[in-house]
Short mmCIF file of C-alpha atoms and ligand atoms in Angstrom, two decimals:
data_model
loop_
_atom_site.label_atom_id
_atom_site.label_comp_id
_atom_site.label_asym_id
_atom_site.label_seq_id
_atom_site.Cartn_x
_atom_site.Cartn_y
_atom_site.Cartn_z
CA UNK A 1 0.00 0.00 0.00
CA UNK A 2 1.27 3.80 -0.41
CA UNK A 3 -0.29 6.37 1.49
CA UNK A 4 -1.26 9.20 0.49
CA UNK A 5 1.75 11.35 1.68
CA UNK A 6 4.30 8.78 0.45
CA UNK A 7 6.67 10.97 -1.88
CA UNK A 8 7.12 9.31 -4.97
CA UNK A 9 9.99 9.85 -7.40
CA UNK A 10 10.37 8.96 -11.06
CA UNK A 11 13.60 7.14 -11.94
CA UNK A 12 15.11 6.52 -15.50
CA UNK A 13 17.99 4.52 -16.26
CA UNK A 14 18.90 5.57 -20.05
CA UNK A 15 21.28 2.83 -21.18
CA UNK A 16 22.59 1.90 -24.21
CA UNK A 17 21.03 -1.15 -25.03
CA UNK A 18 18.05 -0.69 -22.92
CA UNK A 19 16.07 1.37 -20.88
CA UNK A 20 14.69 0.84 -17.34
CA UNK A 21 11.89 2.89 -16.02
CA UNK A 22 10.57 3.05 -12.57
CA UNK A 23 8.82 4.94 -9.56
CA UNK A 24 10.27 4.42 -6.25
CA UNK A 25 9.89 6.57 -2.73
CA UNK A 26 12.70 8.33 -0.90
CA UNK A 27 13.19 4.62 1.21
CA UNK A 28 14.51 3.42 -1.81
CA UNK A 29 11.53 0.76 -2.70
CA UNK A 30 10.62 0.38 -6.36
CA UNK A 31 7.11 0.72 -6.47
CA UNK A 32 6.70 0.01 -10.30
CA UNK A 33 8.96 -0.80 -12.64
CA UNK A 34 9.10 -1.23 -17.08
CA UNK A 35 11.84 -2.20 -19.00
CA UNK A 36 12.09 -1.44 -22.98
CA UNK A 37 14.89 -1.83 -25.85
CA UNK A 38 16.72 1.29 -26.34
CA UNK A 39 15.33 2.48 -30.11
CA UNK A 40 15.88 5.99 -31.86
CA UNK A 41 15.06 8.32 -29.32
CA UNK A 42 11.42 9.63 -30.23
CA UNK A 43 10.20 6.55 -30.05
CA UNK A 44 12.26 5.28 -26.96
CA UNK A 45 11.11 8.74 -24.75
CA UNK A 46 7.63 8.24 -26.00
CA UNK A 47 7.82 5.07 -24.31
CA UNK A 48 9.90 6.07 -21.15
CA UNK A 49 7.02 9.24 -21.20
CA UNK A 50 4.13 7.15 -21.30
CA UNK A 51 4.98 4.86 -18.95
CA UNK A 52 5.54 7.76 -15.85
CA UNK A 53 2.23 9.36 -16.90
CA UNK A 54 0.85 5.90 -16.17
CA UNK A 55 2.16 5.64 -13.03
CA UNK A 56 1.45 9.38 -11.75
CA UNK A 57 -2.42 8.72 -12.67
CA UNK A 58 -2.11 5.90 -11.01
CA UNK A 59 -0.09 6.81 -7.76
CA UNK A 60 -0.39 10.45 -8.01
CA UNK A 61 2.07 13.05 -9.05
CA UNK A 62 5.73 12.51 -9.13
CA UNK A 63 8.23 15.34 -6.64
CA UNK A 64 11.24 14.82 -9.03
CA UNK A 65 12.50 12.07 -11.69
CA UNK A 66 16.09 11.32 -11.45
CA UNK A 67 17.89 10.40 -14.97
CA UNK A 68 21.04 7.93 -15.24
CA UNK A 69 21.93 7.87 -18.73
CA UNK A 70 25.01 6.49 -20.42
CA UNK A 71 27.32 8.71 -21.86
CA UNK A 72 29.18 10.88 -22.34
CA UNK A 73 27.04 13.88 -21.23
CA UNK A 74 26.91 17.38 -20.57
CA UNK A 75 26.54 17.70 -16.62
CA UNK A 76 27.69 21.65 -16.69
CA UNK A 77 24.58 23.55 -15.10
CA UNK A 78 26.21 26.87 -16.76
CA UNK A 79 26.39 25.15 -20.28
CA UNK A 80 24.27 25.33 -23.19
CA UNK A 81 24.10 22.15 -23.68
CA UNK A 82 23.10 21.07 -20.21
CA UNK A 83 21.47 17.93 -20.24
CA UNK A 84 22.26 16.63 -23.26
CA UNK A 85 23.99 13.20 -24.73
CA UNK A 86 27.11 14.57 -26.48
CA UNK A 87 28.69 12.72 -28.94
CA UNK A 88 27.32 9.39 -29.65
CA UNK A 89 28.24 6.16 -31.66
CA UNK A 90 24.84 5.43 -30.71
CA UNK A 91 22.65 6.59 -33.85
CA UNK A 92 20.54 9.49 -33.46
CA UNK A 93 21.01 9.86 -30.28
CA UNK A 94 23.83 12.87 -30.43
CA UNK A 95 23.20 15.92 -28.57
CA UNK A 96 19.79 14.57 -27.60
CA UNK A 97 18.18 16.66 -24.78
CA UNK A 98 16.87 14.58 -21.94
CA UNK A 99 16.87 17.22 -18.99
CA UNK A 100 15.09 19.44 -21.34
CA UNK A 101 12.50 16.84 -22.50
CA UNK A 102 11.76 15.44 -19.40
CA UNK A 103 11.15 18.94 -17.76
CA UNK A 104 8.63 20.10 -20.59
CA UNK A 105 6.59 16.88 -20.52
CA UNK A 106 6.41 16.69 -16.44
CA UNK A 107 7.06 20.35 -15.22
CA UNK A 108 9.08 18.24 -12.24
CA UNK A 109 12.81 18.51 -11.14
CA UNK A 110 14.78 16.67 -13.00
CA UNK A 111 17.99 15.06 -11.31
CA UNK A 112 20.92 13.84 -13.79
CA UNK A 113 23.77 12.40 -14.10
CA UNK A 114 25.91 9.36 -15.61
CA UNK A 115 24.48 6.04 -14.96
CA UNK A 116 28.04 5.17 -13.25
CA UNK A 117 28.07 8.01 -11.17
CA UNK A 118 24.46 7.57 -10.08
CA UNK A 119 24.78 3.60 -9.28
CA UNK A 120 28.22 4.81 -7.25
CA UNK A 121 25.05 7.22 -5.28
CA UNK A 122 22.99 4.41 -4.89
CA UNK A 123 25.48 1.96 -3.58
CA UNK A 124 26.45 4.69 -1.10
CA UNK A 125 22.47 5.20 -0.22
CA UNK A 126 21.26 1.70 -0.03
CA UNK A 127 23.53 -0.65 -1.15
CA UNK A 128 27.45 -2.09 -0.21
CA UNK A 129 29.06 0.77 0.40
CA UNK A 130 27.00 3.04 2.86
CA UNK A 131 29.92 3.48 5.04
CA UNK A 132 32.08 5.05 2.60
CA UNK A 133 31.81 8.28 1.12
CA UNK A 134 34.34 8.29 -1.61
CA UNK A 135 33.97 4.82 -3.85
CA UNK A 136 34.19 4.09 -7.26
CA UNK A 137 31.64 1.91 -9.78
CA UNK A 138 32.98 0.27 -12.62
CA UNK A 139 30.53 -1.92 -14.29
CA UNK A 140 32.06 -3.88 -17.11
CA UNK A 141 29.90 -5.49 -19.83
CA UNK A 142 28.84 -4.12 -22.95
CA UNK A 143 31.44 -1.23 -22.39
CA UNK A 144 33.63 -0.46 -19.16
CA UNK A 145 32.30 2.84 -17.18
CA UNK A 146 33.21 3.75 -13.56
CA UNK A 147 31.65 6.99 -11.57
CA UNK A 148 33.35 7.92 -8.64
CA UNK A 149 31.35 9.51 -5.36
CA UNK A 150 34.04 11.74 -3.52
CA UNK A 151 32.97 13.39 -0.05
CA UNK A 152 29.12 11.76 -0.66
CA UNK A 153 29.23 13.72 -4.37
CA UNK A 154 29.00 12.45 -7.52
CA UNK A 155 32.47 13.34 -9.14
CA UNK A 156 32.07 16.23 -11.90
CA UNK A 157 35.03 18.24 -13.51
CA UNK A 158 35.97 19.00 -16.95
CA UNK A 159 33.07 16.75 -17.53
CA UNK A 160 33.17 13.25 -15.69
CA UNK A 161 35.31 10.49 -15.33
CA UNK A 162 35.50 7.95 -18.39
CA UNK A 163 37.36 5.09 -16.21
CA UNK A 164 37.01 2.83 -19.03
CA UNK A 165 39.46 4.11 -21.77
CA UNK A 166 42.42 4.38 -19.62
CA UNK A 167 45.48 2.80 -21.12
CA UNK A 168 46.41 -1.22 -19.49
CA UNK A 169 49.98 -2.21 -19.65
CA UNK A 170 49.61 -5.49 -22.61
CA UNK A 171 49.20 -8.91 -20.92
CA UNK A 172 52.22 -10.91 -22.04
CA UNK A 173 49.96 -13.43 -23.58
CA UNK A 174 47.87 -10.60 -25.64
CA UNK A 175 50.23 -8.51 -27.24
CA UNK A 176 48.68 -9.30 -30.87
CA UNK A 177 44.77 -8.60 -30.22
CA UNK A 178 43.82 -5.39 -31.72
CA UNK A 179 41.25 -3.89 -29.03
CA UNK A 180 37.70 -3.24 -30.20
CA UNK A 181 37.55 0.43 -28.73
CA UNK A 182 36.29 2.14 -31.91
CA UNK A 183 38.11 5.44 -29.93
CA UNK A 184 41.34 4.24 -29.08
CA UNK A 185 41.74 0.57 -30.05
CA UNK A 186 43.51 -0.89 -27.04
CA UNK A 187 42.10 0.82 -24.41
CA UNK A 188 40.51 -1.34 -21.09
CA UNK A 189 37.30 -1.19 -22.82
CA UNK A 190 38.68 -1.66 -26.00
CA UNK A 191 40.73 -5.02 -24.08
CA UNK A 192 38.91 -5.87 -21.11
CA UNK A 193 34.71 -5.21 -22.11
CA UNK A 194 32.09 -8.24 -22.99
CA UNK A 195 32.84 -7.38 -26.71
CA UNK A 196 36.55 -7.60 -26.53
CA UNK A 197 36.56 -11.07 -24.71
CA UNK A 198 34.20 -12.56 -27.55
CA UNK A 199 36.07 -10.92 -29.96
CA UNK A 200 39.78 -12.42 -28.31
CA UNK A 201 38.47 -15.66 -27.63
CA UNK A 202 35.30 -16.45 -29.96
CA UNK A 203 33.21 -17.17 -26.41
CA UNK A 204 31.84 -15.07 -23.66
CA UNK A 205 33.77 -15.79 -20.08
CA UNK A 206 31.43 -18.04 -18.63
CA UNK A 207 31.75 -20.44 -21.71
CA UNK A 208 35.35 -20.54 -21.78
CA UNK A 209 36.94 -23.60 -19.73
CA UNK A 210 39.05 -21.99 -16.19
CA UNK A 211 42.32 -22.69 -17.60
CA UNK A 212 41.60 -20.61 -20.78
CA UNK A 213 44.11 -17.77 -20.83
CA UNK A 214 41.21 -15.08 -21.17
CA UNK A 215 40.65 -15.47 -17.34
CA UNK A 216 43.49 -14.55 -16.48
CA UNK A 217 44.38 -11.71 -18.88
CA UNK A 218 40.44 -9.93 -18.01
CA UNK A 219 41.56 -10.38 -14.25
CA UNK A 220 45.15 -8.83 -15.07
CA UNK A 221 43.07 -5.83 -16.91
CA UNK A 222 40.62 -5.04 -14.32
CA UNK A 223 43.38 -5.63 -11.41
CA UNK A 224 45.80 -3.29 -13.10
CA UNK A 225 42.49 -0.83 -13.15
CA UNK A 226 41.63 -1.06 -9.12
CA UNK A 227 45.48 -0.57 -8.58
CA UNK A 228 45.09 2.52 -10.67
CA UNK A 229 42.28 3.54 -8.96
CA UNK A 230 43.99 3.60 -5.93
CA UNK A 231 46.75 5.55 -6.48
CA UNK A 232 44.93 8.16 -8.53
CA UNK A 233 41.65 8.61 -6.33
CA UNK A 234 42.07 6.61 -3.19
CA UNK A 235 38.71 5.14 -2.99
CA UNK A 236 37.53 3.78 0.20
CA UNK A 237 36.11 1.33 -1.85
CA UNK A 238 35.82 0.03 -5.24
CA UNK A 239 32.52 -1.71 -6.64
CA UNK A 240 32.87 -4.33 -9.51
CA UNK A 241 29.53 -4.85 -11.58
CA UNK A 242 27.90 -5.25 -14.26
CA UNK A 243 27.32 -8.79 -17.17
CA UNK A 244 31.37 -9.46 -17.19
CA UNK A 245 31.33 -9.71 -13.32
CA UNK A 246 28.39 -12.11 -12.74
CA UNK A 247 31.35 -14.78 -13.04
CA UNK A 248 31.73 -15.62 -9.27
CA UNK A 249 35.47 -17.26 -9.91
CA UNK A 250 36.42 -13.65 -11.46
CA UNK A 251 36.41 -11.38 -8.42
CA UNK A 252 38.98 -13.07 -6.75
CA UNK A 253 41.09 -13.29 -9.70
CA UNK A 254 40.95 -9.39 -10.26
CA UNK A 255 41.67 -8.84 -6.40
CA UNK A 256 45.18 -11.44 -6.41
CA UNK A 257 46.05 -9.14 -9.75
CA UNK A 258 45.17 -6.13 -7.78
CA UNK A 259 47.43 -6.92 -4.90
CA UNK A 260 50.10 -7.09 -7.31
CA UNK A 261 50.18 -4.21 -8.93
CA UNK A 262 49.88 -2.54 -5.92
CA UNK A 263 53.17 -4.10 -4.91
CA UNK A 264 52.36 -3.16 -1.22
CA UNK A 265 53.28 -0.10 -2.07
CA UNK A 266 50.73 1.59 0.32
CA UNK A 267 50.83 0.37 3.80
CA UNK A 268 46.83 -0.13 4.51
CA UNK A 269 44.79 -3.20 5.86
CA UNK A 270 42.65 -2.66 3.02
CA UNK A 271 44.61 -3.05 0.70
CA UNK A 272 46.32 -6.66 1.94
CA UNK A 273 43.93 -8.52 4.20
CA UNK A 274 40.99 -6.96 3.75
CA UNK A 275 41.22 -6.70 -0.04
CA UNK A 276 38.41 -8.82 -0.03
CA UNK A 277 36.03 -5.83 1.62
CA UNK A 278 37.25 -3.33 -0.27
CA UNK A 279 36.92 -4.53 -3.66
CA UNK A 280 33.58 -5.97 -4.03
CA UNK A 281 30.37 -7.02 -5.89
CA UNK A 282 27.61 -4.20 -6.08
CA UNK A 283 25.22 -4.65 -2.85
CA UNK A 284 21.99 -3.91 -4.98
CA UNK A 285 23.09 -6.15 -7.85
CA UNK A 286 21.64 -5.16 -11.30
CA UNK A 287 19.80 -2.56 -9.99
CA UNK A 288 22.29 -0.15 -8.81
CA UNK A 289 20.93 2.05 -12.08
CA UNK A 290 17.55 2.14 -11.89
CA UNK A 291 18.03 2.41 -7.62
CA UNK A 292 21.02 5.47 -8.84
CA UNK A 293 18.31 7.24 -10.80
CA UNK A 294 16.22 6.98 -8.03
CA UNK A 295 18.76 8.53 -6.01
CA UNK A 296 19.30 11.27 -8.29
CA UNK A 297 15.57 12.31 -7.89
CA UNK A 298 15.63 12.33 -4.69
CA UNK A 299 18.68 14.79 -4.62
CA UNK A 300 17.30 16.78 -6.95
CA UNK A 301 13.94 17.22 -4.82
CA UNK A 302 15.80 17.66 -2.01
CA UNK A 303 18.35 20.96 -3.63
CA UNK A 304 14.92 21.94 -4.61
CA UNK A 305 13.81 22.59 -1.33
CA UNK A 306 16.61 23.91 0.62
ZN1 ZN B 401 38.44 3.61 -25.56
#
């Protein structure tokens, strides 16, 4: 049951591949919930639209609605192009205004962010790492993005971080395999994501057999990653998700490569015994997006009435 003073918030995660829709109160409980294919944008925000308007007549109006989208986006408030997707691969989706379209069709606050950054905000809210203010989220699947949180913040600068196209040092057993990064080649993404697995090895991980190289060069990538991490941001923790990590056996792997890359270098319990609380799975499991949207509502809502 909701009551009639329940707040309810609208929450969008705008992904590449799909989108997943949802209302949800400030507690952090879904209340409903639709999932579509991510199409050419009309047709995908007709969807998204219809499916809110649905829910307010049915649970009454909505305070704010909280956007995760993939990016990269324009999160400048002073910009012209607030709000927008920026340059896309994705077709027809360039410079595509979602803050814009979402306020004219609801008249609400509109929250936004990366979907990264916002899943790093809902991990912090509700999920593994609420006793940590500054954490990073890499999800790895499709592509490889990580938002960082630092001081309970989503991280903004230039623009936001783009963890995924930072430079590995080769694997000595893959120094021939071009990268699939249509960007930069080589980069982690480009070496390390769903698409550069299948495209090294002909298989996804969880088909390959455990002594198959690709284990250990994905858990050499994404170790040499946290390492980096570390020593450029100094997370208090790091959060693994997304398709790539739903291999159990893989975790471990990355936090063995992890350790040695760090060398030991920094003298910190959480970095050599307790490795194994400090780099860990997502605590809301594939719905650190559509919980991160949520999130972003809420914060939104709340600026709006201070
Ligand atoms: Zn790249």
């Amino acid at each position: 049951m909701i009551s009639a003073d329940t707040r309810l918030f609208g929450a969008v995660e705008a992904g590449g591949t799909k989108f997943v829709c949802a209302i949800g109160d400030a507690s952090g409980r879904l209340i409903a919930e639709h999932r579509l294919a991510t199409r050419d944008p009309a047709s995908t925000l007709a969807e998204t639209f219809a499916f809110l308007h649905r829910v307010e007549s049915q649970h009454g109006r909505l305070d704010a609605i909280g956007l995760a989208s993939f990016g990269p986006v324009d999160l400048d408030r002073r910009s012209p192009t607030y709000g927008r997707i920026l340059k896309t691969p994705k077709p027809g989706w360039s410079q595509v205004d979602l803050v814009g379209g979402f306020t004219r069709e609801f008249g609400a606050r509109v929250g936004f962010d990366t979907d990264v950054n916002a899943a790093a905000c809902a991990e912090h809210r509700w999920g593994a790492a609420r006793d940590a203010d500054t954490l990073v989220y890499v999800t790895i699947g499709t592509g490889i993005g990580g938002g960082v949180l630092a001081g309970g913040r989503p991280l903004h600068g230039l623009m936001h971080p783009e963890i995924g196209h930072v430079y590995p040092r080769r694997h000595a057993f893959d120094r021939d395999f071009a990268g699939v990064c249509p960007f930069h080649r080589d980069c982690l993404e480009g070496l390390a994501s769903g698409p550069a697995i299948a495209a090294r090895s002909g298989a996804p991980l969880d088909r390959l057999e455990d002594s198959h190289p690709q284990w250990d060069i994905e858990a050499d990538y994404l170790g040499q990653l946290c390492a980096q991490l570390v020593f450029t941001l100094s997370p208090q923790r790091i959060i693994l998700g997304g398709g790539v990590m739903n291999q159990a056996r893989l975790l471990p792997m990355v936090r063995c490569q992890a350790r040695h890359w760090l060398q030991d270098y920094l003298d910190r319990p959480e970095l050599s015994s307790g490795l194994d609380r400090y780099i860990i799975a997502p605590g809301l499991g594939a719905q650190s997006g559509v919980l991160g949207a949520l999130a972003l509502a809420i914060d939104a809502a709340e600026a709006s009435a201070r």
